[in-house]
Every structure is written in C-alpha cells, then in structure tokens.
PDB file of C-alpha atoms in Angstrom:
ATOM      1  CA  MET T   1      -5.251  30.364 -16.847  1.00 47.00           C
ATOM      2  CA  LYS T   2      -7.923  28.648 -19.232  1.00 58.00           C
ATOM      3  CA  GLY T   3      -6.831  29.041 -22.617  1.00 56.00           C
ATOM      4  CA  SER T   4      -3.514  30.060 -21.586  1.00 60.00           C
ATOM      5  CA  ALA T   5      -0.007  28.117 -21.571  1.00 60.00           C
ATOM      6  CA  THR T   6       1.342  30.505 -18.497  1.00 69.00           C
ATOM      7  CA  GLY T   7       2.417  28.190 -15.622  1.00 70.00           C
ATOM      8  CA  TYR T   8       2.717  24.850 -17.497  1.00 74.00           C
ATOM      9  CA  TRP T   9       5.968  23.171 -17.689  1.00 73.00           C
ATOM     10  CA  ILE T  10       7.648  19.583 -18.514  1.00 72.00           C
ATOM     11  CA  HIS T  11      10.848  18.277 -16.615  1.00 69.00           C
ATOM     12  CA  TYR T  12      14.022  17.620 -18.729  1.00 63.00           C
ATOM     13  CA  SER T  13      13.849  14.002 -17.700  1.00 66.00           C
ATOM     14  CA  VAL T  14      11.281  13.114 -20.434  1.00 68.00           C
ATOM     15  CA  LEU T  15      13.018  15.300 -22.987  1.00 73.00           C
ATOM     16  CA  GLY T  16      15.174  13.527 -25.507  1.00 79.00           C
ATOM     17  CA  MET T  17      16.604  14.003 -29.616  1.00 84.00           C
ATOM     18  CA  GLY T  18      18.098  11.013 -31.312  1.00 86.00           C
ATOM     19  CA  THR T  19      21.478  11.690 -33.325  1.00 90.00           C
ATOM     20  CA  ARG T  20      21.700  11.980 -37.340  1.00 87.00           C
ATOM     21  CA  ASN T  21      24.520  10.194 -37.992  1.00 87.00           C
ATOM     22  CA  TYR T  22      22.713   7.206 -39.785  1.00 84.00           C
ATOM     23  CA  GLY T  23      25.844   6.178 -41.446  1.00 86.00           C
ATOM     24  CA  GLY T  24      28.279   5.974 -38.736  1.00 86.00           C
ATOM     25  CA  GLN T  25      29.762   9.294 -38.688  1.00 93.00           C
ATOM     26  CA  THR T  26      31.673  10.387 -35.852  1.00 96.00           C
ATOM     27  CA  LEU T  27      30.100  12.966 -33.659  1.00 95.00           C
ATOM     28  CA  TYR T  28      31.621  15.480 -31.386  1.00 97.00           C
ATOM     29  CA  ILE T  29      30.026  16.482 -28.047  1.00 97.00           C
ATOM     30  CA  ARG T  30      31.967  19.787 -27.419  1.00 98.00           C
ATOM     31  CA  GLN T  31      33.349  22.326 -24.514  1.00 98.00           C
ATOM     32  CA  SER T  32      31.445  25.038 -26.049  1.00 98.00           C
ATOM     33  CA  PRO T  33      29.651  26.454 -28.924  1.00 98.00           C
ATOM     34  CA  SER T  34      32.072  26.201 -31.590  1.00 97.00           C
ATOM     35  CA  ALA T  35      33.812  23.837 -33.916  1.00 97.00           C
ATOM     36  CA  SER T  36      36.975  24.623 -32.205  1.00 97.00           C
ATOM     37  CA  ALA T  37      36.391  23.985 -28.624  1.00 98.00           C
ATOM     38  CA  PRO T  38      38.070  20.772 -27.067  1.00 98.00           C
ATOM     39  CA  VAL T  39      36.148  17.798 -27.355  1.00 98.00           C
ATOM     40  CA  VAL T  40      34.237  15.990 -23.957  1.00 97.00           C
ATOM     41  CA  PHE T  41      32.418  13.243 -25.886  1.00 97.00           C
ATOM     42  CA  LYS T  42      32.485  11.687 -29.417  1.00 96.00           C
ATOM     43  CA  PHE T  43      30.836   8.431 -30.402  1.00 95.00           C
ATOM     44  CA  LYS T  44      29.784   6.860 -33.745  1.00 94.00           C
ATOM     45  CA  GLU T  45      26.280   5.246 -32.570  1.00 91.00           C
ATOM     46  CA  GLU T  46      23.165   7.004 -33.106  1.00 88.00           C
ATOM     47  CA  GLU T  47      22.681   8.242 -29.415  1.00 90.00           C
ATOM     48  CA  ILE T  48      19.701   9.975 -27.075  1.00 89.00           C
ATOM     49  CA  LEU T  49      20.393  13.310 -26.094  1.00 93.00           C
ATOM     50  CA  ARG T  50      19.260  15.714 -23.214  1.00 92.00           C
ATOM     51  CA  PRO T  51      18.989  19.239 -24.677  1.00 91.00           C
ATOM     52  CA  MET T  52      19.281  21.551 -22.102  1.00 91.00           C
ATOM     53  CA  ASP T  53      20.007  24.576 -24.477  1.00 92.00           C
ATOM     54  CA  ILE T  54      20.196  26.540 -27.114  1.00 93.00           C
ATOM     55  CA  LYS T  55      22.850  29.230 -28.895  1.00 96.00           C
ATOM     56  CA  GLY T  56      22.511  29.826 -32.468  1.00 95.00           C
ATOM     57  CA  ASP T  57      23.249  26.393 -34.685  1.00 95.00           C
ATOM     58  CA  TRP T  58      24.472  24.827 -31.592  1.00 97.00           C
ATOM     59  CA  VAL T  59      22.933  22.873 -28.946  1.00 95.00           C
ATOM     60  CA  LYS T  60      23.449  22.222 -25.245  1.00 96.00           C
ATOM     61  CA  VAL T  61      22.862  18.235 -24.759  1.00 96.00           C
ATOM     62  CA  GLN T  62      23.421  15.842 -22.156  1.00 95.00           C
ATOM     63  CA  THR T  63      23.731  12.169 -22.447  1.00 93.00           C
ATOM     64  CA  TYR T  64      21.052  10.227 -21.802  1.00 88.00           C
ATOM     65  CA  ASP T  65      23.179   8.651 -18.628  1.00 91.00           C
ATOM     66  CA  GLY T  66      23.890  11.913 -17.731  1.00 92.00           C
ATOM     67  CA  LYS T  67      27.956  11.321 -17.776  1.00 96.00           C
ATOM     68  CA  TYR T  68      28.626  14.242 -20.518  1.00 97.00           C
ATOM     69  CA  THR T  69      27.354  17.196 -21.058  1.00 97.00           C
ATOM     70  CA  GLY T  70      28.151  19.829 -23.871  1.00 98.00           C
ATOM     71  CA  TRP T  71      27.514  21.222 -27.173  1.00 98.00           C
ATOM     72  CA  ILE T  72      26.738  19.908 -30.835  1.00 97.00           C
ATOM     73  CA  GLU T  73      26.120  21.402 -33.784  1.00 96.00           C
ATOM     74  CA  ALA T  74      21.304  21.182 -33.872  1.00 93.00           C
ATOM     75  CA  GLU T  75      22.059  19.880 -37.918  1.00 92.00           C
ATOM     76  CA  TRP T  76      23.134  16.308 -36.918  1.00 91.00           C
ATOM     77  CA  LEU T  77      19.875  16.240 -33.971  1.00 91.00           C
ATOM     78  CA  CYS T  78      16.737  15.130 -34.612  1.00 84.00           C
ATOM     79  CA  GLY T  79      13.290  15.224 -31.979  1.00 72.00           C
ATOM     80  CA  ASN T  80      11.111  13.628 -33.962  1.00 69.00           C
ATOM     81  CA  ALA T  81      10.594   9.620 -33.105  1.00 62.00           C
ATOM     82  CA  LEU T  82       8.679   8.709 -36.137  1.00 62.00           C
ATOM     83  CA  THR T  83      10.708   9.668 -38.725  1.00 65.00           C
ATOM     84  CA  ASN T  84      15.010   9.426 -38.926  1.00 62.00           C
ATOM     85  CA  CYS T  85      14.874  12.925 -40.042  1.00 67.00           C
ATOM     86  CA  CYS T  86      16.404  11.966 -43.022  1.00 62.00           C
TER      87      CYS T  86
END
C-alpha cells in the first residue's frame, strides 16, 4: 500500500468542529436534516461538535460530551482550528 491512501483511518474521537455562532446566535441540533425537524438540543455558546455523517447541507453531529446527537446546518460549522471561519 505504499503511496496509497487505502487502509488508513482516523478515530472519530479525535475529530471536532467548532460552531460559528460568534454573535451569540441560538443554534439548533435537530432530530433529522430538516429545518422543520424537532429540536434535540439548542445552545447560544460556541460548542465543539463531532461530525458523524453528512447529507446535503446538513451534518450529523454529536456534542463533545456525547449527550446529544442530531443534525445541524453545515454553514454553522468551522473545521479550521487556526481561524474563526469568518
């Protein structure tokens, strides 16, 4: 497998994305990837979320403490640890 990416993996526990609600916006983690889906968790503070899946413009995430799992719009996530994605 020299020179090939086949066979490599990374454990989900080392992945994390920050949220982009720098202005104190309320963000919602929803039960399914839809703006009309029931809310699982809402928050105003910036959070670190673990990405789990993607469907269109939505990302399935889990809160870092593992308490909540659901879907958030991708526009509210920032995967760059060196900037605030503005």
